[in-house]
mmCIF file of C-alpha atoms and ligand atoms in Angstrom:
data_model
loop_
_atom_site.group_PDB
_atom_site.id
_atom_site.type_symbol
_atom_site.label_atom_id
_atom_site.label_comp_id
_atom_site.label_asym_id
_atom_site.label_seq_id
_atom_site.Cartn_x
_atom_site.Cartn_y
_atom_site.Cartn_z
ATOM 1 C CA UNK I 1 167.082 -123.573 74.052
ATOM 2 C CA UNK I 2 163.995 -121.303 73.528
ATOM 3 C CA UNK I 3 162.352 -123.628 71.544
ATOM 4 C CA UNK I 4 162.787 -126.864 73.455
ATOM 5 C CA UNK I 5 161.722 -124.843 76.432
ATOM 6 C CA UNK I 6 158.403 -123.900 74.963
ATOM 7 C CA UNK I 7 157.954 -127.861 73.710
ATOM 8 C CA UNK I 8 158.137 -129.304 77.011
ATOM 9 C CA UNK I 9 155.319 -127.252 77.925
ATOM 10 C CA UNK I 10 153.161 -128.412 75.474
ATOM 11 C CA UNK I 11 151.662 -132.012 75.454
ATOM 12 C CA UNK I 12 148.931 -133.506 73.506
ATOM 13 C CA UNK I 13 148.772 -133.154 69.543
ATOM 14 C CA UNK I 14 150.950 -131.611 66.933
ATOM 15 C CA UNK I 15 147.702 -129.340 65.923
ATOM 16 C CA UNK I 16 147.528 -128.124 69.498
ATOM 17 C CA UNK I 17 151.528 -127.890 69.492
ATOM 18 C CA UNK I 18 151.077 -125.501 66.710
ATOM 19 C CA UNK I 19 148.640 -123.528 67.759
ATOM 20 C CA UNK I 20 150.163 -122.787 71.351
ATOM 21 C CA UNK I 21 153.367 -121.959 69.156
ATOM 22 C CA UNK I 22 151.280 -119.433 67.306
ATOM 23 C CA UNK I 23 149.582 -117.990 70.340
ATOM 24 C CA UNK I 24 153.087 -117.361 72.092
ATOM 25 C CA UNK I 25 154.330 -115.796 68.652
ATOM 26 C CA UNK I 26 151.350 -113.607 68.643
ATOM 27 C CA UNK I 27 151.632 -112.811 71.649
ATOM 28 C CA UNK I 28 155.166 -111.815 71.486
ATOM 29 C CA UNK I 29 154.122 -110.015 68.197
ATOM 30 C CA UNK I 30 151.390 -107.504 70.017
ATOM 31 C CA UNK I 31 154.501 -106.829 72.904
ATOM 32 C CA UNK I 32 156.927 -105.503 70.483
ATOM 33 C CA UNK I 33 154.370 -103.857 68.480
ATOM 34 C CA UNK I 34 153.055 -102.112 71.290
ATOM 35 C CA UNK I 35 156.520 -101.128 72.698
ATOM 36 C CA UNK I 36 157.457 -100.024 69.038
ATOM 37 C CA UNK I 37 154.692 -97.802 68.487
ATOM 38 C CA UNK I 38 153.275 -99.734 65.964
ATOM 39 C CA UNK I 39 149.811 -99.234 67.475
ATOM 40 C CA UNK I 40 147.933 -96.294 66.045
ATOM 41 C CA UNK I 41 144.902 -94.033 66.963
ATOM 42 C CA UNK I 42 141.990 -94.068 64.126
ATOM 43 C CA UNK I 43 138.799 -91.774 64.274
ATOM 44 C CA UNK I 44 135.356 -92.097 63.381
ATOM 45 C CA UNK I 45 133.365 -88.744 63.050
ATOM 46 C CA UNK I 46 129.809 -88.874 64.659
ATOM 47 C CA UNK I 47 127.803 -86.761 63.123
ATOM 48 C CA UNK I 48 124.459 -84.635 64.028
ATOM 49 C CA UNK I 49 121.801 -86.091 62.076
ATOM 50 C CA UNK I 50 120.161 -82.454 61.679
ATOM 51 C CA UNK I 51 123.165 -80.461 60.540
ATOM 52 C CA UNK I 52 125.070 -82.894 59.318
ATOM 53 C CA UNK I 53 127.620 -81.739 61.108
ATOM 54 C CA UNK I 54 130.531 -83.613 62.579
ATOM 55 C CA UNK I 55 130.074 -83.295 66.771
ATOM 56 C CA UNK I 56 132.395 -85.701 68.065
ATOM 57 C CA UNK I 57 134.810 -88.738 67.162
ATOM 58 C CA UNK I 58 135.040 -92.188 68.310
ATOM 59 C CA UNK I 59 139.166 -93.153 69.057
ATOM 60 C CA UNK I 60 139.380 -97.000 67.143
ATOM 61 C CA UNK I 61 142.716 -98.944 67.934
ATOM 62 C CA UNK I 62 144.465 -100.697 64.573
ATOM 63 C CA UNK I 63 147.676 -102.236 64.613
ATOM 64 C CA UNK I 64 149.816 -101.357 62.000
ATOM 65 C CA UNK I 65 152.247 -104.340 60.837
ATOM 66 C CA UNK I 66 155.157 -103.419 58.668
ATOM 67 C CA UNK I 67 154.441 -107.174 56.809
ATOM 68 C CA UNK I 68 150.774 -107.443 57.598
ATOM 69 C CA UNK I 69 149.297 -104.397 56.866
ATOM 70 C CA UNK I 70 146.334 -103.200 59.282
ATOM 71 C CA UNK I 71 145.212 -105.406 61.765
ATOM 72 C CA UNK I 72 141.361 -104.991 62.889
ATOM 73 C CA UNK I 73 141.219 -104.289 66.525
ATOM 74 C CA UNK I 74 138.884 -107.950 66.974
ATOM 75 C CA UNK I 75 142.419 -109.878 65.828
ATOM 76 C CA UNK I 76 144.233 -108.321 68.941
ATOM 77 C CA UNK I 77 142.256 -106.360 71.276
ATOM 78 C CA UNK I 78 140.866 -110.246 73.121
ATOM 79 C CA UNK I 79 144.568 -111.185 72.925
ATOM 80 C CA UNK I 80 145.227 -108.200 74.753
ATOM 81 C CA UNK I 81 142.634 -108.364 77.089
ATOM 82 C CA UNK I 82 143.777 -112.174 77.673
ATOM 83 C CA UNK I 83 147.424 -111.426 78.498
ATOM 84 C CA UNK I 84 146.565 -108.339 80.475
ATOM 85 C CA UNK I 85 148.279 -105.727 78.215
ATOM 86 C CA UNK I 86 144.829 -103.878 77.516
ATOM 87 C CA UNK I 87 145.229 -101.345 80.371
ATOM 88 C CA UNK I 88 148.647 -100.073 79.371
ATOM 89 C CA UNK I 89 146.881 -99.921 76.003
ATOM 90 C CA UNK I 90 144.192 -97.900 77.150
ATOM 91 C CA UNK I 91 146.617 -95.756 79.039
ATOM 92 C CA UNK I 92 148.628 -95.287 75.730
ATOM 93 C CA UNK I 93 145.238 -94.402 73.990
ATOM 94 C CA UNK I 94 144.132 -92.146 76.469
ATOM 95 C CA UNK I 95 147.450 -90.110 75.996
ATOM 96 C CA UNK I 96 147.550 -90.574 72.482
ATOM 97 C CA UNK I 97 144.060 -89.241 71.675
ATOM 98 C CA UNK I 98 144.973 -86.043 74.193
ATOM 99 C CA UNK I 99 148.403 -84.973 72.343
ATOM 100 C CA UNK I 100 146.183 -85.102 69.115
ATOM 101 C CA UNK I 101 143.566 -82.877 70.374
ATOM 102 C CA UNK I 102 146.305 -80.432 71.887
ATOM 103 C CA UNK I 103 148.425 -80.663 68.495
ATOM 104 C CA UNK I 104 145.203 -79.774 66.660
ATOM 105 C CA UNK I 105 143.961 -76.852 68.926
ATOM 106 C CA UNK I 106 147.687 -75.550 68.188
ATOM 107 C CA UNK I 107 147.000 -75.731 64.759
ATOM 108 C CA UNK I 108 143.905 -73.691 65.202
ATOM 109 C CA UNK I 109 141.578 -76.854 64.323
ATOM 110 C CA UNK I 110 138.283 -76.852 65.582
ATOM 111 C CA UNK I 111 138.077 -79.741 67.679
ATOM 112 C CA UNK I 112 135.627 -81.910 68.926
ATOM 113 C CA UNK I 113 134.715 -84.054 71.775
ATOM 114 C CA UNK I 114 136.488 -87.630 71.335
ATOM 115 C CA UNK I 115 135.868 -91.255 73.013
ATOM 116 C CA UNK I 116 137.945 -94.114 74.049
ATOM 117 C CA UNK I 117 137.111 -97.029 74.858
ATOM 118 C CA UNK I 118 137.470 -98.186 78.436
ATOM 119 C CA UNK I 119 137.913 -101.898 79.572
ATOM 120 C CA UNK I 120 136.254 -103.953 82.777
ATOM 121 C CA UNK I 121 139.739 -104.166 84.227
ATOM 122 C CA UNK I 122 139.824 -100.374 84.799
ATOM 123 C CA UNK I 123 137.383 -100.089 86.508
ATOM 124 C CA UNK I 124 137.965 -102.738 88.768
ATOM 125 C CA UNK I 125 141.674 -101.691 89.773
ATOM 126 C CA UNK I 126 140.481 -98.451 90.324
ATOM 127 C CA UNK I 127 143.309 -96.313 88.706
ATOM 128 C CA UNK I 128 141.431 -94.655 85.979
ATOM 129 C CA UNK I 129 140.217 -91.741 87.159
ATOM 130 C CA UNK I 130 143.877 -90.561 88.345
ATOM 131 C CA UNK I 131 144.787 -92.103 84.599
ATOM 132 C CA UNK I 132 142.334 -89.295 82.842
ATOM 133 C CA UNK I 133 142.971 -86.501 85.450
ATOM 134 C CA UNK I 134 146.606 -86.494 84.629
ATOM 135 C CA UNK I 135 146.894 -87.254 80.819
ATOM 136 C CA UNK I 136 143.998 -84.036 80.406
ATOM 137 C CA UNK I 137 146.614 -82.093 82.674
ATOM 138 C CA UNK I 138 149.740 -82.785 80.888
ATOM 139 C CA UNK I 139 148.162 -82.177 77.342
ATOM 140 C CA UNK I 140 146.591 -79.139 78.644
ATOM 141 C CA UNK I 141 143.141 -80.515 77.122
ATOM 142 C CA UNK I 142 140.224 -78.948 78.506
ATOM 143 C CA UNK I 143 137.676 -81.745 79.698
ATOM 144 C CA UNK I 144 135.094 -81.959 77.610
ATOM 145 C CA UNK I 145 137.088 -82.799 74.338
ATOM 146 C CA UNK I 146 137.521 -86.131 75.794
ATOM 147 C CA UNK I 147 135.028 -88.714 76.292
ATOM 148 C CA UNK I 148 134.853 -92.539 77.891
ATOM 149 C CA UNK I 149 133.197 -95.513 76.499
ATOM 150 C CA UNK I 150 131.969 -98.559 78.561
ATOM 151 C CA UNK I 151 130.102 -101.344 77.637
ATOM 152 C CA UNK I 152 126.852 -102.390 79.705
ATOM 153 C CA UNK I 153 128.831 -105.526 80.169
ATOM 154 C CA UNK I 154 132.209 -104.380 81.634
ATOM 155 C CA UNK I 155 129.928 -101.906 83.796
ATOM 156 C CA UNK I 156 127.882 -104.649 84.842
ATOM 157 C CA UNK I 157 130.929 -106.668 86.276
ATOM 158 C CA UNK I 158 131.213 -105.028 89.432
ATOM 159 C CA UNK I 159 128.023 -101.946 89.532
ATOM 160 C CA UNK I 160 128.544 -100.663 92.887
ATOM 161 C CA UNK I 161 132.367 -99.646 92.227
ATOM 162 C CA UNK I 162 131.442 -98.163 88.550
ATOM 163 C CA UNK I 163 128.802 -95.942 89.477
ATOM 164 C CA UNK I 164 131.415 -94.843 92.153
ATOM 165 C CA UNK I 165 134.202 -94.337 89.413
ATOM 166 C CA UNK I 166 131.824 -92.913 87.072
ATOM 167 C CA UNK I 167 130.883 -90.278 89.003
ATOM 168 C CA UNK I 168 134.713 -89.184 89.843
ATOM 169 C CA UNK I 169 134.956 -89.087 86.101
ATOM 170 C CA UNK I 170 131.991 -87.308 85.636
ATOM 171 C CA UNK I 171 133.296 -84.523 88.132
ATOM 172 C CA UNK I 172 136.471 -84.332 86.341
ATOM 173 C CA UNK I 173 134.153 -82.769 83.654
ATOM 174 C CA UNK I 174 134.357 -86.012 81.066
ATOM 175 C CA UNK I 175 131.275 -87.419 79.671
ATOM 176 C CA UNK I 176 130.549 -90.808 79.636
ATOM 177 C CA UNK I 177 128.873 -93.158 77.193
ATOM 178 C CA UNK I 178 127.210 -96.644 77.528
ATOM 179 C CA UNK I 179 128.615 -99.098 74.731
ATOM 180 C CA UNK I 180 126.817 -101.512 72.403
ATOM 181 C CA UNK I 181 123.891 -100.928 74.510
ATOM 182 C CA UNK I 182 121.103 -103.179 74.231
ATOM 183 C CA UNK I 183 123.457 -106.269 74.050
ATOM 184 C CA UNK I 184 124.859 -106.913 77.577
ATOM 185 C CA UNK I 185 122.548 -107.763 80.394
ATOM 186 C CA UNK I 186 122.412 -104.953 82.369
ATOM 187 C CA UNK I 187 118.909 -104.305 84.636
ATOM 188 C CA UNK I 188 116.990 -101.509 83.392
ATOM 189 C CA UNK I 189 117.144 -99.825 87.050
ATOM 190 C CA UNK I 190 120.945 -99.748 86.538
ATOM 191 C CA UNK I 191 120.625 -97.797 84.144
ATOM 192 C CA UNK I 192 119.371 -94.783 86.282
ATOM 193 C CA UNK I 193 122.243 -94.949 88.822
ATOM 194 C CA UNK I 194 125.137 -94.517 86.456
ATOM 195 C CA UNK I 195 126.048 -90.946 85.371
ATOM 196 C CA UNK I 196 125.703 -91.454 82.139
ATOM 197 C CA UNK I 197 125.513 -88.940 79.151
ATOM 198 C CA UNK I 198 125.381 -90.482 76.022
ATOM 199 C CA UNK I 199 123.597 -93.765 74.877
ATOM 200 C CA UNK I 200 125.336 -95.669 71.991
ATOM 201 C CA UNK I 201 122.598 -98.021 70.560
ATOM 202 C CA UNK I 202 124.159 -101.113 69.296
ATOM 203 C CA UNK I 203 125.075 -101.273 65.527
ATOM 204 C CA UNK I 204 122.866 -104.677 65.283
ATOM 205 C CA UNK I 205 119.708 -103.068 66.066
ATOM 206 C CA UNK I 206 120.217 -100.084 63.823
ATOM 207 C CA UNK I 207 121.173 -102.296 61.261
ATOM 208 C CA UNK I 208 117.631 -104.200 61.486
ATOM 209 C CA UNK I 209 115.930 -100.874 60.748
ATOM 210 C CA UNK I 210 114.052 -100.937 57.303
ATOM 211 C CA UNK I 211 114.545 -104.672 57.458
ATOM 212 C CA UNK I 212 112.996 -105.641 60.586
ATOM 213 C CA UNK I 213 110.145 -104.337 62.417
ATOM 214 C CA UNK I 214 111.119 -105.834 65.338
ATOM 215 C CA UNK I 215 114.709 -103.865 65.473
ATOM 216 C CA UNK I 216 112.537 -101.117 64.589
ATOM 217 C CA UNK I 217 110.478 -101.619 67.406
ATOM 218 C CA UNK I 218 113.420 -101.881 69.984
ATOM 219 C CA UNK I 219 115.326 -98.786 68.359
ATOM 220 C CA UNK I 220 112.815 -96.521 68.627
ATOM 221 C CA UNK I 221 111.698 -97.820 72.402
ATOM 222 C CA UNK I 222 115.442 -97.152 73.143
ATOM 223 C CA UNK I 223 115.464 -93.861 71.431
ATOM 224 C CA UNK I 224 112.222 -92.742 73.948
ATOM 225 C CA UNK I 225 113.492 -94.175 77.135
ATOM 226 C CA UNK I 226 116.959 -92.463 76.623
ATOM 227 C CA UNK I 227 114.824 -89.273 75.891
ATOM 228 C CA UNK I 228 113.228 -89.555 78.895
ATOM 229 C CA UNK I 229 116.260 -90.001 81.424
ATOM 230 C CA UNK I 230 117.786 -87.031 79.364
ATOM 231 C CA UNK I 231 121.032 -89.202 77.700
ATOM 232 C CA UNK I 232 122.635 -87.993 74.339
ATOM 233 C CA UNK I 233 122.001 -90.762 72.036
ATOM 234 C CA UNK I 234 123.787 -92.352 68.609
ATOM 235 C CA UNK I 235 123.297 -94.384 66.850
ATOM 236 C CA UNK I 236 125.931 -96.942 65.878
ATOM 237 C CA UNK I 237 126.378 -98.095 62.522
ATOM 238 C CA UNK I 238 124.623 -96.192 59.992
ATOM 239 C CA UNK I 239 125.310 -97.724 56.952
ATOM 240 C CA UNK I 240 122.125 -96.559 54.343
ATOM 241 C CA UNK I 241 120.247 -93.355 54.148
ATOM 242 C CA UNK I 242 116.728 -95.136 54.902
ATOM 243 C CA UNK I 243 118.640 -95.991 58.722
ATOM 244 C CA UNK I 244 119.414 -92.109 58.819
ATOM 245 C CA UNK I 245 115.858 -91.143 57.956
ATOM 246 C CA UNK I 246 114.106 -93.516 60.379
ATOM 247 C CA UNK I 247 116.361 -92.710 63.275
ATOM 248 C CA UNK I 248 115.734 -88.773 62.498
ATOM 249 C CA UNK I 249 112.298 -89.462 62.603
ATOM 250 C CA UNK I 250 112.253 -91.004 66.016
ATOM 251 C CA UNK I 251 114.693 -87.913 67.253
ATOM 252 C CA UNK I 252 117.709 -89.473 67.485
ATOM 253 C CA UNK I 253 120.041 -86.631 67.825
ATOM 254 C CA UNK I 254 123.655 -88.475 66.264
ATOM 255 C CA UNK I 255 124.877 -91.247 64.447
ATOM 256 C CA UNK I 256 128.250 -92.362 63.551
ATOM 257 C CA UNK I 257 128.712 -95.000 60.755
ATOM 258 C CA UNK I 258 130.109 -95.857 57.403
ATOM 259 C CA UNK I 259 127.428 -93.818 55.953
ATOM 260 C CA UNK I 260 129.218 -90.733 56.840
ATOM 261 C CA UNK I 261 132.866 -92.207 57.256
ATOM 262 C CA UNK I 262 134.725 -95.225 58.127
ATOM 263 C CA UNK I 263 137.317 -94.922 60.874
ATOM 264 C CA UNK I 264 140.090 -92.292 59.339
ATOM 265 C CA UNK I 265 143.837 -92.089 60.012
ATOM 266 C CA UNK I 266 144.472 -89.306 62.169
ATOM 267 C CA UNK I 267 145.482 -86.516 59.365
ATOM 268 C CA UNK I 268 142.682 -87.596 56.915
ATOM 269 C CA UNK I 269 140.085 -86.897 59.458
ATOM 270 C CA UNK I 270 141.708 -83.248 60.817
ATOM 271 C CA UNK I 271 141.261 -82.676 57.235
ATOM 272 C CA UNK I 272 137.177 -83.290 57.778
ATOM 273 C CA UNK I 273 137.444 -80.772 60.456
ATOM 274 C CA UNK I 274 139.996 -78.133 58.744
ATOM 275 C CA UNK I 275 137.356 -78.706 55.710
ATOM 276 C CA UNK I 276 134.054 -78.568 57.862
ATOM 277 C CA UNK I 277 132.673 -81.465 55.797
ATOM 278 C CA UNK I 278 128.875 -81.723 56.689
ATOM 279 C CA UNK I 279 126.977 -84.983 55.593
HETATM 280 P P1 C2E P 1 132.954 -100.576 69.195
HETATM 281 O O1 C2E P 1 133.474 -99.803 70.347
HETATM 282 O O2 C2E P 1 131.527 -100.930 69.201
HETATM 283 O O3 C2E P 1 133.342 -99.706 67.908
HETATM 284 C C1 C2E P 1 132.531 -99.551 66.775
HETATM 285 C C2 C2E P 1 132.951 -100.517 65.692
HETATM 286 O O4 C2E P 1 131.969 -100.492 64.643
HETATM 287 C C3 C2E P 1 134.272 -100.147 65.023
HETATM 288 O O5 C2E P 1 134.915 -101.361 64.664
HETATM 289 C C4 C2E P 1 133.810 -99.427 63.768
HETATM 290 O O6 C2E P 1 134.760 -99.452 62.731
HETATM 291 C C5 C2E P 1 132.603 -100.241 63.409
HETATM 292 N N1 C2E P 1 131.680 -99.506 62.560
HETATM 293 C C6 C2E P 1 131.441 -98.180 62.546
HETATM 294 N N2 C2E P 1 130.515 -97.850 61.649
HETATM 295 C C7 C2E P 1 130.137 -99.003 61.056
HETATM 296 C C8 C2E P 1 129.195 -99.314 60.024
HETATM 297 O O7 C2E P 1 128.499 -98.456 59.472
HETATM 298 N N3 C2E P 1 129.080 -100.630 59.691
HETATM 299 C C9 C2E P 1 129.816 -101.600 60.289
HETATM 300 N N4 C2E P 1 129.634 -102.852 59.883
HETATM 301 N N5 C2E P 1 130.714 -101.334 61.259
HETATM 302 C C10 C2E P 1 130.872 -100.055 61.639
HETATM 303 P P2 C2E P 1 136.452 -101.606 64.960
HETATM 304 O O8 C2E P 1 137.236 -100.350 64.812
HETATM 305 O O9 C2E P 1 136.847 -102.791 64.143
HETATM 306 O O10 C2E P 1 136.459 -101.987 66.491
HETATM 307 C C11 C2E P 1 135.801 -103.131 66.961
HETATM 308 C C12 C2E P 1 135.759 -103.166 68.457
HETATM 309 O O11 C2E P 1 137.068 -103.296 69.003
HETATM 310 C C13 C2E P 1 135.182 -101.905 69.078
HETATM 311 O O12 C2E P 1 133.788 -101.935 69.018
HETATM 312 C C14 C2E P 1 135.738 -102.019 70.481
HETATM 313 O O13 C2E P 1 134.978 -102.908 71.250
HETATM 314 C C15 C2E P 1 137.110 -102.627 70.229
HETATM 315 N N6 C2E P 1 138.106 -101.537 70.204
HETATM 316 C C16 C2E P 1 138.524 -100.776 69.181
HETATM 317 N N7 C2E P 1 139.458 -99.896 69.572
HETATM 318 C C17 C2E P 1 139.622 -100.084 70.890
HETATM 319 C C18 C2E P 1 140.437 -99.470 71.896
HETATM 320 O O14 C2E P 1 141.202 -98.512 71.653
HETATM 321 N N8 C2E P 1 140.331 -99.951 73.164
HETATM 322 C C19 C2E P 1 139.483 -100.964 73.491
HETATM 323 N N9 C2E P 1 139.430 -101.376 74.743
HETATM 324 N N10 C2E P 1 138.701 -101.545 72.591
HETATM 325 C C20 C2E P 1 138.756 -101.120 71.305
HETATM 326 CA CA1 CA P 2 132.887 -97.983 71.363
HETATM 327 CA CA1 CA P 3 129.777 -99.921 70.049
HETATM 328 CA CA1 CA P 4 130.791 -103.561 69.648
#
């Protein structure tokens, strides 16, 4: 009865037929994967391009299917977003990466600071601050081992009620970063009102350094004007030593990228900490 159900639903060709049928299956797949805990926490180390030292940890979202195998977070995060499970995601994330700090702290690990990556919708129903306030208190995580992520883009959506939010994070003690940043189409003057902390340049002009003078140009104007309102700043995807060199050269303080490490399952990248792996 399922089936016919779902037909009658669907007109026009057998091609779109089937790929309605695969979107509903998918759909239905990400669900039950989500309620199953088959969603899992990966970490990227960011790393201080001085010391070499690992100072923080970016939380990445893969999808672990018993058949499939990993599933990159661009195969399910839109479908998320779409069907509106992304905040109970984020939620989930939130918690997750806050019992891993307080296991690790148990276990004597030195920990670092570690982001997740916040969606537009959060910020628009408003919830999120209450969201961080009590998954901090009920890990007993102090503050500043957990960090937020927003794009310029999902900040831009609605300015006047993120720089309100932001700042209620802020106070909570969190810091917040600026995503992807030289890719949305925020205004410069923007910039300045948010309480930001740390500036993530976007992996697509740090990739055009030693390659493009142009990226060049733009990375190390970003690098300056983040100086200059006082905002941490990494650099995202640092594949090749010549990137690390040039972006050490123009004082950028961090960088995160496959140079260092790829994302890592949880225990593989304690064991970076436990081993105070320096790059
Ligand atoms: P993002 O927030 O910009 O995350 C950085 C992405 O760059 C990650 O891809 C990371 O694996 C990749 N990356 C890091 N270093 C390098 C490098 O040296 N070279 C290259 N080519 N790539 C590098 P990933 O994990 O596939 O995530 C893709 C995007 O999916 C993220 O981009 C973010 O927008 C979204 N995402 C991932 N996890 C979550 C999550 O938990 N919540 C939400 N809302 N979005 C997430
Ligand atoms: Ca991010
Ligand atoms: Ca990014
Ligand atoms: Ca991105």
């Amino acid at each position: 009865a399922k089936k016919s159900g779902r037909k009658a639903i669907v007109l026009g060709s057998p091609e779109l037929n089937e790929q309605v049928e695969n979107l509903i299956r998918e759909e239905n797949n990400l669900r039950e994967a989500f309620a199953k805990g088959d969603l899992e926490m990966f970490y990227q180390p960011r790393v201080d391009l001085k010391t070499g030292k690992i100072v923080g940890a970016e939380a990445l979202m893969r999808w672990r299917d018993p058949i499939r195998g990993l599933i990159a977070p661009k195969d399910f995060i839109p479908l998320a977003e779409e069907i509106g499970l992304i905040g109970k995601m984020t939620t989930w994330a939130l918690d997750q990466v806050c019992l891993q700090q307080r296991n690790w702290q148990d276990r004597n690990i030195d920990i670092v600071p570690i982001s997740v990556n916040l969606v537009a919708e959060q910020f628009l129903d408003g919830q999120i601050v209450t969201t961080l306030e009590k998954t901090l208190e009920k890990n007993s995580l102090a503050p500043q081992y957990l960090e937020v992520e927003l794009t310029e883009s999902a900040a831009m959506q609605s300015p006047q009620k993120t720089v309100e939010l932001l700042k209620q994070i802020k106070a909570l003690g969190i810091l917040i970063a600026i995503d992807d940043f030289g890719t949305g189409y925020s205004s410069l003057a923007y910039l300045e009102k948010f309480p930001i902390d740390i500036l993530k340049i976007d992996i697509s002009f740090v990739q055009g350094v030693t390659v493009d003078q142009h990226a060049e140009v733009i990375t190390s104007a970003i690098i300056a004007m983040a100086k200059e309102l006082k905002f941490l700043i990494v650099a995202e995807g640092v594949e090749i030593d010549g990137q690390r060199q040039f972006l050490s050269k123009h004082a950028c303080e961090e960088g995160q990228g496959y140079l260092f490490s790829k994302p890592l399952p949880a225990t593989e990248f304690a064991d970076l900490l436990i081993n105070h792996i320096t790059y």
